[in-house]
Amino acid sequence: MNKEIISTGHAISIAVLFIMGTSIFMGVPGQSGNSNWIAVLLAMVLVAPLLLIYARLHILLPGKDLFDMLITVFGGILGRIISTLYIWYSFHLGALIIRNFGEFSRTITLTDTPMLAPMICLGLLCVWVVKAGIEVMGRSAKLLLLFAVFVNLVLITLAFSRLEYHHLLPLLDKGWQPLLSDTLGTFSFPFAEIVIFLGAFSNLSDKSSIRKILFGSLVISGVIIIMATLRNLLMLGPEVLSSLYFPAYVSAGRINVGDFLTRIEGSSAVAFVITTFIKTSLCLYVASSGIAKVLKLKSYRSVVLQMGLLMIYFADFVYKDIMEMYYFSYHIYKIYAFPFQVIIPLMLWICAEIVVSRRKNKQLAPQSQQ
């Protein structure tokens, strides 16, 4: 398969938009009420050791993506079986994101349009950019990130006059258990989903920049998510916030500057489309790349269209309604994703350390005999 080189800046842009994803618009789990922003901070701390493991894998096995690592460490048969699990995870995650976009369209913007129509538009756009390659995705992400960050900063700035700071008190009013539950939920969605990057960034222009990419994207996206979470909380209050499916859209709609600048929630919807587009594209890229590695195809591009159409079709019936979508996202997903995000990467890292250490010992043995 042809090697595609992506720069550090483009990789960070994709990573930031990927982590922001749908969480910037759907919000984070709200069981902890007015302390949900603390859950985001704790989740960022929890995911840091995981990022060190991901970065270490890139150092131990340079030039290899997740599927190459699995096959190298676990062998051809077991490695391909585990690779199939990650293909499913990437495919499933991409379908869930498309469904999030479809539910938003049906609930908020295109209420009289069949939900499948906007999902097809988004899915085919992702197919186009993935066929163009990861380099094109990176250049697109760098430009789109500037717009997405600008929109969020403008919305936060315009919302200052309508913030009600009493919503922050009393802190931890619902106790530690809901806070810990929200922390685990935010850890798995969206921060630990960065495991998908192991399947994408095997050809960085600067191999030593993997930690910069992972931790830089974590800090940038984390700060934006915390700011958006605080804006939603201070404008809407914890009670209203917990009852909304898309709180970011509602809070943006309440911005009113001198009865002149109003109804600007459309700009937040555009930012949501941008992050959704990049996140779905990366999931489709990783799933297609995995299929190519497992089946030993010449290029992942030969299966992108098929995978994209299957992803759209699966997104159409993966949930019965929006309530089931939210229940899965905030209650089931953290359990479902834990093996993909933590257990398998941890096992892969331990086994990779052993395999690489044995290889070094074998190389040193003949030299010592001479």
Coordinates of C-alpha atoms in Angstrom, one line a residue, residues 4 19 21-22 39 64 73 80 107 112 140 195 199 285 305 316 352 357-358:
E4 CA 1.0 8.6 3.0
I19 CA -12.0 14.5 20.2
G21 CA -16.6 15.4 17.7
T22 CA -20.2 15.1 18.8
A39 CA -15.8 15.3 35.4
K64 CA 3.3 0.5 11.9
V73 CA 3.0 -8.9 18.3
R80 CA -6.0 -10.6 12.5
T107 CA -34.9 16.9 15.7
D112 CA -39.7 17.3 7.6
S140 CA -8.9 20.0 5.3
V195 CA -7.2 4.9 20.3
G199 CA -4.9 2.8 13.2
Y285 CA -10.3 5.5 7.1
L305 CA -17.1 3.2 -0.8
D316 CA -30.1 4.0 10.0
A352 CA 5.3 -5.4 22.5
S357 CA 13.3 -6.8 24.1
R358 CA 13.7 -10.4 22.8

